[in-house]
Amino acid sequence: MRIRHLTGVVGRAVRASGGFKPMIRKVVSLYRREGFSGLRNGFRQRRDLSQESAKRNDYDEWIERYDCIDDEQRAAIQKRIAVMPDRPLISVVMPTYNPKPEWLKEAIESIRNQLYPNWELCIADDLSTDPAIRPLLEQMSSEDSRIKVIFREQNGHISAASNSALQLATGDWVALLDHDDLLPEHALYCVANAIVANPSARLIYSDEDKMDAAGRRHDPYFKCDWNRDLFYSQNFFSHLGVYHKALLDTVGGFRIGIEGSQDYDLVLRCIEHIDDDAIHHIPRVLYHWRVHAESTAGGADAKPYAALAGERALNEHFARRGVAASVEWITRGYHAHYSLPATLPLVSLIIPTRNALKLMRQCIDSIVGKTTYSNYEIIVVDNGSDDPEALRYFESLGEDARIRVLRDDSPFNYSALNNSAVAQARGELVALINNDIEVISPDWLSEMVSLALQPGVGAVGAKLYYPNDTLQHGGVVLGIAGVAGHANKHAQRPAYGYFGRTCLIGSYSAVTAACLVIRKSIYQEVGGLNEKDLTIAFNDIDFCLRIREAGYRNVWTPYAELYHHESATRGDEINPQRRVQFLTEIAYMQQRWGEVLSRDPAYSPNLTLDYEDFSLAWPPRVEALGRDVASS
């Protein structure tokens, strides 16, 4: 919708203006002086200047500013450690096999240099053939009693070696470290702090980056909070992964035969025994993954067997859970295909419109002509059309038994139009469809329905492209432009996005109602779209947040691809009444969801809220190390 563009124009200055209320005053003042065009151009200029000055993807500079701790922070951390009521013992498990001796030594020293002292390092050497390894391990073990080493008598590969190291562990918590990677000095402090602050946690993970041969850090992965659907697409849990030892004992440690994806398999088996709220994310880079030819940090192609092992681990996980699904590796991650029931449920596709003959014909023809899912009905909601050709077309649609046209001459209220149609829908599921949507992938509805039928899933969104093949919708991120924005908007098709987020199934806090599928029972349970306060904009965001509030998760899939001919029926300007309405609806969203909008669990506080491209936040919305002491 054209009104959506105003979000980007108005909202980017929220933080720069000192908050929402000061921003609104500035917006209204600028609008009164210069109108919408001046409003838009003024904030575009500010945005462009910001792009030039921030160097917003310069990770070296970001590290220097926000990820280097000084002596004052070290002192604060040590003070916090000293007063911890219970300092958990963290067992760091490290299997080794023929690592470069200098890298192995650096990995061990990164543990010895931890600010948090209550650790033990449990190393199992898997019969390394390099004669330098055993003396090095023996020497380092003799220098620090917290370092335990076992030398296996036969080579058993990484799972067997990891289990041997686990046998040495006496801590209540286990952290995994590869023999050539590094932990920053504050890593185990952050883990211990999280354990103390979150007593119900059973699994903990952090952000990570990569490190080249020269020791330069790059390619940071700033992760979202626990996201089950994204985890089924990629193993973002590792690294740094930390496990409650009792949970590892319950699942029996590492499984032989899943080498290459043994960590993935371990977490999959762990989550079968705990609730999602027992999984805690630390939004800090606590793991440096060394990149070299044999490392999976260099990509799945470095270890193709790892991708196949992950595929097997996922398929067996679904089988154990009784979920009818099959998983395949798709280069950048995994695609979980959820099976549809033998009898397909009826889906009611609801399309509001006023006139728009060309768009409506294109939309309906693409649905009828390309959609492979067979059991659907189309409900066209005619909101006061007066174009004779459009009216004749709508009348002709009645020749198809799957299509109904409902006439509604009330003033335009997007929420009310959809709510009224849903009440008359016959389907077990409903799909909200804009009249400017055009089907690309024939399996779009099958994909969305298969996800919407999964337990715990609320709304399901699709991958929408502009006609020029740039991304329009890849999920919604809260807080962008003051309310919400589209993830990786304008990325060129196929639009893989930040760490594959726009080519993998994952949960988002919200998805757009331009193409949304949901069970009718859930739609009605949460009260449908808000037709009182949100008649034009943000009704889908509010709807999805109420779905999430009710305990469901909203899922986005890249395998349902459609074009969204957004703004095709509107001019460059919107009428003054709608401008005022838009500002009113921003105010409602801030009042109703203010705290929620400030921290999106499906997005990282280390990433920007000023742009939609997952670039770095300057500064991040995370307390500086040491300052978190008072709130711990």
XYZ file of C-alpha atoms in Angstrom:
632
model
C 0.000 0.000 0.000
C 1.199 3.582 -0.734
C 0.431 4.495 2.852
C 3.050 1.965 3.937
C 5.758 4.029 2.252
C 4.966 6.858 4.634
C 6.178 4.636 7.459
C 9.709 4.872 6.126
C 9.416 8.606 5.589
C 8.038 9.406 9.035
C 9.627 6.832 11.245
C 13.348 6.856 10.541
C 13.807 9.903 12.766
C 12.217 8.427 15.888
C 15.467 7.661 17.659
C 17.272 10.720 16.283
C 14.465 12.949 17.594
C 14.726 11.659 21.147
C 11.644 9.460 21.100
C 8.246 9.116 19.526
C 6.467 12.217 20.891
C 9.221 14.699 19.909
C 9.385 13.023 16.506
C 5.634 13.453 15.979
C 5.889 17.149 16.815
C 8.686 17.566 14.264
C 6.805 15.557 11.646
C 3.613 17.591 12.053
C 5.532 20.866 11.962
C 7.412 19.886 8.793
C 4.216 18.643 7.158
C 2.388 21.901 7.872
C 5.238 23.903 6.326
C 6.065 21.793 3.289
C 3.444 19.085 2.838
C 4.090 15.396 2.273
C 6.776 15.932 -0.369
C 8.795 18.107 1.965
C 8.327 15.590 4.746
C 9.583 12.788 2.566
C 12.506 14.710 1.101
C 13.617 16.057 4.460
C 13.963 12.649 5.989
C 15.498 11.180 2.849
C 18.273 13.777 3.095
C 18.847 12.860 6.717
C 18.962 9.195 5.792
C 21.471 9.780 2.991
C 23.757 11.786 5.271
C 23.536 9.004 7.828
C 24.579 6.450 5.223
C 27.665 8.467 4.345
C 28.796 9.175 7.908
C 28.030 5.980 9.808
C 29.937 3.496 7.617
C 27.271 1.211 8.949
C 28.712 -2.104 7.829
C 32.305 -1.446 8.915
C 32.700 -4.307 11.380
C 36.270 -3.368 12.300
C 35.053 0.042 13.439
C 32.025 -1.498 15.146
C 34.287 -3.833 17.146
C 36.502 -0.925 18.151
C 33.527 1.064 19.395
C 31.301 -1.571 20.934
C 33.056 -4.912 21.376
C 36.349 -4.124 23.065
C 36.388 -4.083 26.849
C 38.635 -1.801 28.884
C 40.104 -2.028 32.379
C 37.090 -0.321 33.917
C 34.771 -2.916 32.399
C 37.050 -5.741 33.512
C 36.984 -4.406 37.051
C 33.183 -4.187 36.937
C 32.929 -7.746 35.650
C 35.286 -9.053 38.331
C 33.268 -7.219 40.969
C 30.103 -8.876 39.681
C 31.761 -12.305 39.723
C 32.900 -11.767 43.315
C 29.338 -11.206 44.539
C 27.621 -13.901 42.503
C 25.553 -15.953 44.962
C 26.383 -19.153 43.144
C 29.165 -19.363 40.594
C 28.263 -22.268 38.286
C 31.079 -24.514 37.179
C 31.242 -24.484 33.388
C 32.874 -27.498 31.728
C 34.335 -26.559 28.358
C 34.413 -29.665 26.170
C 36.999 -29.847 23.397
C 37.636 -32.885 21.161
C 40.962 -32.725 19.306
C 42.457 -34.470 16.326
C 45.593 -33.241 14.589
C 44.962 -29.508 14.985
C 47.695 -27.039 14.133
C 49.625 -26.875 17.407
C 49.680 -23.074 17.432
C 45.900 -22.923 16.928
C 45.301 -25.512 19.631
C 47.452 -23.543 22.043
C 45.567 -20.332 21.217
C 42.241 -22.084 21.791
C 43.359 -23.354 25.198
C 44.837 -19.977 26.160
C 41.527 -18.310 25.293
C 39.999 -20.402 28.095
C 42.833 -19.771 30.534
C 42.410 -16.027 29.914
C 38.738 -15.998 30.880
C 37.709 -13.346 33.392
C 35.336 -15.879 34.897
C 37.491 -18.364 36.838
C 35.094 -21.186 37.658
C 35.654 -23.391 34.631
C 37.276 -26.645 33.677
C 38.560 -27.560 30.222
C 37.868 -31.163 29.261
C 39.947 -32.300 26.281
C 39.758 -35.669 24.554
C 42.456 -36.303 21.981
C 41.195 -38.730 19.333
C 44.543 -40.481 18.763
C 46.210 -37.597 16.915
C 49.021 -38.717 14.628
C 50.868 -35.395 14.892
C 53.639 -36.054 17.454
C 53.475 -32.441 18.689
C 49.940 -32.683 20.042
C 50.341 -34.989 23.045
C 53.302 -33.139 24.605
C 51.502 -29.835 24.136
C 48.364 -31.101 25.870
C 50.362 -32.679 28.681
C 52.317 -29.474 29.240
C 49.228 -27.270 29.361
C 47.445 -29.699 31.649
C 50.390 -29.650 34.047
C 50.352 -25.842 34.129
C 46.674 -25.539 35.124
C 44.807 -28.091 37.216
C 41.524 -26.990 35.622
C 42.643 -28.553 32.325
C 41.791 -32.256 32.085
C 42.981 -34.422 29.218
C 42.148 -37.937 28.111
C 44.052 -39.656 25.297
C 41.848 -42.079 23.416
C 43.387 -45.398 22.428
C 41.608 -45.557 19.099
C 40.295 -42.984 16.669
C 36.506 -42.746 16.853
C 35.719 -39.422 15.104
C 34.253 -36.290 16.662
C 31.139 -37.701 18.347
C 33.036 -40.435 20.168
C 35.818 -38.008 21.117
C 33.286 -35.468 22.387
C 31.637 -38.131 24.533
C 35.033 -39.015 25.991
C 35.568 -35.355 26.870
C 32.075 -35.217 28.374
C 33.039 -38.048 30.746
C 35.604 -35.704 32.290
C 33.033 -32.963 32.925
C 31.942 -32.326 36.506
C 30.212 -28.968 35.985
C 26.477 -28.358 35.887
C 26.917 -26.673 32.493
C 28.810 -27.701 29.369
C 30.134 -25.351 26.671
C 31.453 -26.671 23.362
C 34.662 -25.358 21.795
C 36.397 -26.616 18.663
C 40.129 -27.150 18.919
C 41.002 -24.273 16.559
C 38.481 -21.612 17.637
C 38.605 -18.905 20.304
C 36.456 -17.436 23.050
C 36.804 -13.748 24.006
C 37.892 -13.148 27.598
C 34.384 -12.230 28.770
C 32.587 -15.208 27.192
C 32.220 -17.459 30.220
C 31.336 -14.497 32.435
C 28.431 -13.700 30.108
C 27.359 -17.340 30.212
C 27.562 -17.501 34.015
C 25.673 -14.227 34.282
C 22.926 -15.620 32.027
C 22.717 -18.818 34.092
C 22.317 -16.876 37.326
C 19.783 -14.457 35.815
C 17.750 -17.197 34.089
C 17.397 -20.150 36.487
C 14.905 -21.928 34.197
C 17.336 -21.935 31.244
C 18.576 -25.285 29.974
C 20.180 -24.273 26.689
C 22.126 -21.058 26.050
C 23.645 -19.730 22.837
C 25.389 -16.563 21.712
C 26.232 -14.572 18.613
C 29.397 -15.415 16.725
C 31.801 -14.200 14.074
C 34.589 -15.629 11.949
C 38.313 -15.101 12.104
C 40.809 -15.375 9.270
C 44.368 -16.695 9.373
C 45.669 -13.252 10.331
C 43.312 -13.049 13.308
C 40.989 -10.469 11.736
C 37.365 -10.847 12.752
C 34.656 -10.652 10.120
C 31.212 -11.877 9.060
C 29.403 -11.477 12.396
C 26.164 -13.370 12.869
C 23.948 -11.316 15.133
C 21.176 -13.765 15.856
C 17.564 -13.536 16.891
C 16.203 -15.086 20.064
C 15.148 -18.719 19.911
C 13.333 -19.297 16.641
C 12.265 -22.893 16.173
C 11.320 -22.552 12.497
C 14.600 -20.872 11.609
C 16.482 -23.529 13.588
C 14.853 -26.181 11.425
C 16.355 -24.293 8.472
C 19.859 -23.726 9.878
C 21.832 -24.520 13.020
C 22.152 -21.010 14.409
C 22.532 -22.421 17.953
C 26.192 -23.163 17.376
C 28.264 -21.209 18.348
C 28.705 -20.620 21.387
C 26.430 -23.440 22.520
C 26.031 -24.151 26.247
C 24.034 -27.063 27.673
C 22.708 -27.983 31.081
C 24.685 -31.123 31.930
C 21.631 -32.967 33.284
C 19.915 -32.452 29.911
C 22.916 -33.892 28.082
C 22.813 -36.896 30.390
C 19.114 -37.348 29.620
C 19.672 -37.463 25.844
C 22.827 -39.574 26.126
C 25.404 -37.107 24.817
C 26.553 -37.114 21.208
C 25.189 -39.669 18.789
C 27.578 -41.806 16.773
C 26.889 -41.705 13.034
C 25.836 -38.009 12.756
C 29.390 -36.709 12.456
C 29.578 -33.329 10.787
C 26.254 -32.241 12.275
C 26.663 -33.790 15.713
C 25.998 -30.460 17.444
C 22.818 -29.924 15.396
C 21.595 -33.406 16.253
C 22.404 -32.854 19.919
C 20.300 -29.701 20.139
C 17.450 -31.337 18.205
C 17.338 -34.157 20.733
C 17.595 -31.702 23.631
C 14.642 -29.566 22.514
C 12.467 -32.664 22.523
C 12.725 -32.581 26.347
C 12.297 -28.874 27.130
C 9.994 -25.973 26.310
C 11.123 -23.179 24.035
C 11.236 -20.717 26.921
C 14.071 -22.760 28.468
C 16.361 -21.644 25.619
C 18.222 -18.385 26.248
C 20.080 -16.195 23.767
C 22.970 -13.927 24.729
C 23.112 -11.142 22.090
C 26.900 -10.785 22.176
C 29.708 -12.219 20.069
C 31.156 -14.861 22.384
C 32.705 -17.170 19.799
C 35.326 -16.609 17.093
C 35.107 -19.326 14.455
C 38.404 -19.811 12.648
C 38.084 -20.015 8.863
C 40.315 -22.457 7.010
C 40.013 -24.981 4.203
C 38.764 -27.873 6.353
C 36.458 -25.800 8.558
C 32.682 -25.667 8.125
C 33.099 -21.952 8.799
C 34.206 -21.794 5.182
C 30.786 -23.024 4.061
C 28.925 -26.309 3.828
C 30.878 -27.206 0.679
C 33.950 -27.616 2.884
C 32.213 -30.594 4.510
C 29.401 -31.812 2.251
C 28.905 -34.794 4.528
C 27.933 -32.323 7.281
C 24.954 -31.095 5.243
C 23.775 -34.651 4.660
C 24.218 -35.491 8.337
C 22.101 -32.454 9.238
C 19.403 -33.576 6.830
C 19.322 -36.966 8.534
C 19.264 -35.404 12.017
C 16.276 -33.230 11.121
C 14.320 -36.027 9.463
C 14.846 -38.289 12.455
C 13.862 -35.476 14.831
C 10.545 -35.011 13.011
C 9.986 -38.755 13.017
C 10.533 -38.930 16.775
C 8.072 -36.065 17.283
C 5.478 -37.712 15.033
C 5.523 -34.806 12.559
C 4.782 -35.757 8.954
C 7.598 -33.887 7.240
C 10.660 -34.463 5.110
C 13.769 -32.285 5.014
C 16.178 -31.579 2.196
C 19.416 -29.618 2.022
C 19.129 -26.606 -0.294
C 22.701 -25.202 -0.252
C 22.080 -22.327 2.186
C 20.099 -24.364 4.668
C 17.320 -26.916 4.954
C 13.769 -26.950 3.629
C 11.262 -28.747 5.824
C 8.370 -29.982 3.685
C 5.340 -30.488 5.922
C 2.851 -32.989 4.581
C -0.700 -31.942 3.825
C -3.565 -34.139 5.110
C -5.102 -36.635 2.717
C -8.284 -34.554 2.632
C -7.286 -30.988 1.876
C -8.986 -28.406 4.107
C -10.956 -25.664 2.380
C -9.138 -22.323 2.208
C -11.105 -19.080 1.754
C -9.084 -16.522 -0.233
C -10.395 -13.046 0.631
C -9.640 -10.220 -1.812
C -11.009 -6.727 -1.061
C -11.132 -4.303 -3.986
C -12.710 -1.186 -5.390
C -12.761 -1.255 -9.182
C -9.104 -2.086 -10.206
C -10.246 -4.288 -13.086
C -6.783 -4.917 -14.527
C -5.252 -5.872 -11.192
C -8.192 -8.023 -10.174
C -8.200 -9.919 -13.443
C -4.459 -10.511 -13.137
C -4.773 -11.599 -9.496
C -7.645 -14.028 -9.998
C -6.347 -15.408 -13.295
C -2.978 -16.168 -11.685
C -4.628 -17.887 -8.724
C -6.983 -19.974 -10.839
C -4.454 -20.677 -13.567
C -1.353 -21.483 -11.509
C -2.339 -22.684 -8.030
C -1.836 -26.417 -7.551
C -3.727 -26.540 -4.232
C -7.230 -27.519 -5.286
C -9.600 -26.961 -2.373
C -10.147 -23.224 -2.153
C -12.839 -20.614 -2.577
C -12.328 -16.986 -3.579
C -14.324 -14.253 -1.850
C -14.109 -10.916 -3.645
C -15.151 -8.044 -1.382
C -16.388 -5.255 -3.671
C -16.073 -2.043 -1.687
C -18.314 0.275 -3.703
C -16.990 -0.269 -7.228
C -18.539 2.044 -9.830
C -16.547 1.171 -12.946
C -19.024 -0.534 -15.327
C -16.353 -2.808 -16.781
C -15.227 -3.888 -13.330
C -18.797 -4.547 -12.286
C -19.400 -6.677 -15.386
C -16.218 -8.612 -14.624
C -17.249 -9.220 -11.004
C -20.638 -10.449 -12.208
C -18.950 -12.867 -14.617
C -16.910 -14.358 -11.779
C -20.077 -15.986 -10.489
C -19.820 -18.485 -13.356
C -17.026 -20.173 -11.357
C -18.553 -22.024 -8.398
C -15.405 -21.379 -6.381
C -15.836 -17.586 -6.514
C -18.258 -15.369 -4.598
C -18.551 -11.582 -4.770
C -19.721 -9.752 -1.633
C -20.839 -6.131 -2.046
C -19.944 -3.688 0.744
C -20.604 0.008 0.101
C -19.447 1.250 3.508
C -16.539 3.747 3.753
C -13.167 2.108 3.167
C -12.003 0.231 6.246
C -9.562 -2.521 5.331
C -9.922 -4.251 8.674
C -13.730 -4.249 8.631
C -13.891 -5.500 5.038
C -11.759 -8.525 5.865
C -13.482 -9.243 9.176
C -16.881 -9.265 7.504
C -15.667 -11.607 4.775
C -14.016 -13.979 7.259
C -17.333 -14.253 9.106
C -18.900 -15.491 5.867
C -15.991 -17.699 4.821
C -16.610 -21.436 4.640
C -12.973 -22.473 4.873
C -11.114 -24.029 7.790
C -8.360 -21.592 6.833
C -8.568 -18.057 5.496
C -6.090 -16.226 3.302
C -5.980 -12.438 3.194
C -4.954 -11.416 -0.315
C -4.394 -7.932 -1.761
C -5.935 -7.258 -5.148
C -2.470 -6.441 -6.548
C -1.021 -9.892 -5.856
C 0.091 -12.187 -8.697
C 1.099 -15.819 -8.208
C 4.634 -16.853 -9.174
C 5.124 -20.281 -7.583
C 2.284 -22.770 -8.223
C 2.807 -24.443 -4.835
C 2.418 -21.178 -2.901
C -0.849 -22.117 -1.212
C 0.190 -25.710 -0.495
C 3.333 -24.410 1.211
C 1.484 -21.841 3.294
C -1.331 -24.174 4.320
C 1.094 -26.937 5.314
C 2.766 -24.501 7.697
C -0.451 -22.958 8.989
C -1.700 -26.429 10.009
C 1.313 -27.074 12.254
C 0.636 -26.941 16.012
C 1.513 -23.575 17.505
C 1.603 -21.708 14.193
C -0.540 -18.601 13.777
C -0.187 -16.454 10.669
C 1.921 -17.565 7.704
C 3.403 -15.001 5.331
C 4.808 -15.241 1.806
C 7.816 -13.957 -0.120
C 6.576 -11.007 -2.140
C 8.455 -9.291 -4.963
C 7.917 -6.004 -6.706
C 7.381 -6.337 -10.474
C 11.085 -5.425 -10.972
C 12.075 -8.603 -9.069
C 13.272 -6.853 -5.932
C 11.998 -8.004 -2.563
C 8.945 -6.280 -1.119
C 8.246 -8.566 1.840
C 10.585 -10.993 3.542
C 8.974 -10.827 6.981
C 8.380 -7.839 9.244
C 10.889 -6.417 11.730
C 9.477 -4.466 14.663
C 10.866 -1.059 15.546
C 12.033 -0.083 12.073
C 10.732 3.383 11.184
C 9.223 3.680 14.638
C 6.714 0.862 14.188
C 7.769 -1.841 11.725
C 9.470 -2.432 8.382
C 10.071 -5.188 5.859
C 13.120 -7.404 6.282
C 15.707 -6.970 3.506
C 13.356 -4.850 1.421
C 14.505 -4.115 -2.167
C 17.023 -6.988 -2.194
C 17.432 -8.389 -5.688
C 15.742 -11.704 -6.449
C 16.340 -14.443 -5.340
C 17.126 -12.322 -2.243
C 19.022 -14.625 0.110
C 19.300 -11.948 2.790
C 21.208 -11.773 6.054
C 22.597 -15.245 6.798
C 19.934 -16.718 4.546
C 16.996 -15.250 6.449
C 15.137 -14.438 3.231
C 15.658 -17.826 1.622
C 14.793 -19.945 4.663
C 11.608 -20.619 6.607
C 11.634 -18.754 9.912
C 9.441 -17.091 12.490
C 8.912 -13.336 12.520
C 6.933 -11.221 14.938
C 4.680 -10.210 12.063
C 4.006 -10.806 8.381
C 2.108 -8.669 5.898
C -1.585 -9.218 5.214
C -0.949 -8.640 1.511
C -0.708 -12.448 1.446
C -1.380 -14.173 4.755
C -2.821 -17.608 5.626
C -4.214 -18.510 9.044
C -6.659 -20.949 10.578
C -10.073 -19.296 10.816
C -10.383 -20.395 14.436
C -7.250 -18.433 15.392
C -8.397 -15.410 13.391
C -11.601 -15.359 15.393
C -9.880 -16.222 18.682
C -7.808 -13.027 18.598
C -10.693 -10.878 17.347
C -9.622 -10.397 13.737
C -8.210 -7.136 12.407
C -8.668 -3.999 14.511
C -11.392 -2.149 12.604
C -11.811 0.553 15.266
C -8.267 1.917 15.619
C -6.444 0.653 12.509
C -8.607 1.093 9.450
C -5.776 1.662 6.938
C -2.237 0.949 8.158
C -0.561 -1.411 10.646
C -3.676 -3.559 11.088
C -1.699 -6.617 10.007
C 1.159 -5.798 12.420
C -1.255 -5.362 15.304
C -3.067 -8.560 14.270
C 0.133 -10.590 14.243
C 1.247 -9.196 17.587
C -2.072 -10.237 19.129
C -1.602 -13.691 17.589
C 1.826 -13.880 19.203
C 0.393 -12.568 22.472
C -2.097 -15.459 22.370
C 0.795 -17.936 22.308
C 1.195 -18.678 18.598
C 4.207 -18.037 16.399
C 4.030 -16.300 13.032
C 5.973 -18.000 10.267
C 7.321 -16.683 6.984
C 8.225 -18.903 4.047
C 10.302 -18.101 0.947
C 8.768 -21.025 -0.937
C 5.497 -19.175 -1.526
C 6.539 -16.559 -4.086
C 4.202 -13.921 -5.482
C 4.430 -10.509 -7.077
C 3.017 -7.556 -5.188
C 2.163 -4.729 -7.553
C 2.164 -2.316 -4.621
C 0.943 1.252 -5.226
C -0.240 0.415 -8.722
C -3.693 1.938 -8.117
C -2.614 5.078 -6.269
C -0.933 8.339 -7.191
C 2.189 9.739 -5.571
C 0.232 11.607 -2.909
C -2.400 10.440 -0.447
C -5.258 12.687 0.586
C -4.922 14.895 3.675
C -7.475 12.900 5.629
C -5.458 9.724 5.226
C -2.262 11.515 6.201
C -3.844 12.503 9.490
C -5.263 8.990 9.905
C -1.812 7.547 9.330
C -0.248 9.644 12.091
C -3.125 8.674 14.383
C -2.482 4.996 13.692
C 1.236 5.404 14.391
C 0.271 6.911 17.744
C -2.055 3.980 18.462
C 0.641 1.416 17.679
C 3.147 3.198 19.903
C 0.675 3.387 22.753
C -0.563 -0.207 22.424
C 2.725 -1.914 21.605
C 5.458 0.537 22.639
C 7.551 -1.848 24.733
C 7.022 -4.717 22.308
C 8.131 -2.612 19.330
C 11.385 -1.735 21.074
C 12.680 -5.320 21.259
C 11.839 -7.734 18.456
C 12.796 -11.304 19.481
C 13.011 -12.265 15.790
C 15.694 -9.620 15.198
C 18.975 -8.674 16.847
C 19.550 -5.600 19.026
C 22.940 -5.402 17.323
C 21.271 -4.641 13.976
C 19.845 -1.327 12.811
C 16.323 0.005 13.190
C 17.022 2.814 10.729
C 17.184 0.632 7.620
C 15.624 -2.588 6.409
C 18.840 -4.309 5.288
C 20.084 -5.945 8.538
C 23.077 -3.596 8.694
C 24.876 -2.927 11.978
C 23.331 -0.819 14.717
C 25.279 2.295 15.720
C 25.132 1.900 18.673
C 23.707 -1.542 19.465
C 20.707 -1.714 21.781
C 22.601 -3.868 24.296
C 24.024 -2.731 27.611
C 27.780 -2.258 27.481
C 29.718 -4.962 29.282
C 30.184 -3.923 32.881
C 27.056 -1.770 32.825
C 24.979 -4.946 32.895
C 26.270 -5.548 36.424
C 23.660 -3.427 38.176
C 20.760 -5.098 36.393
C 22.063 -8.633 36.759
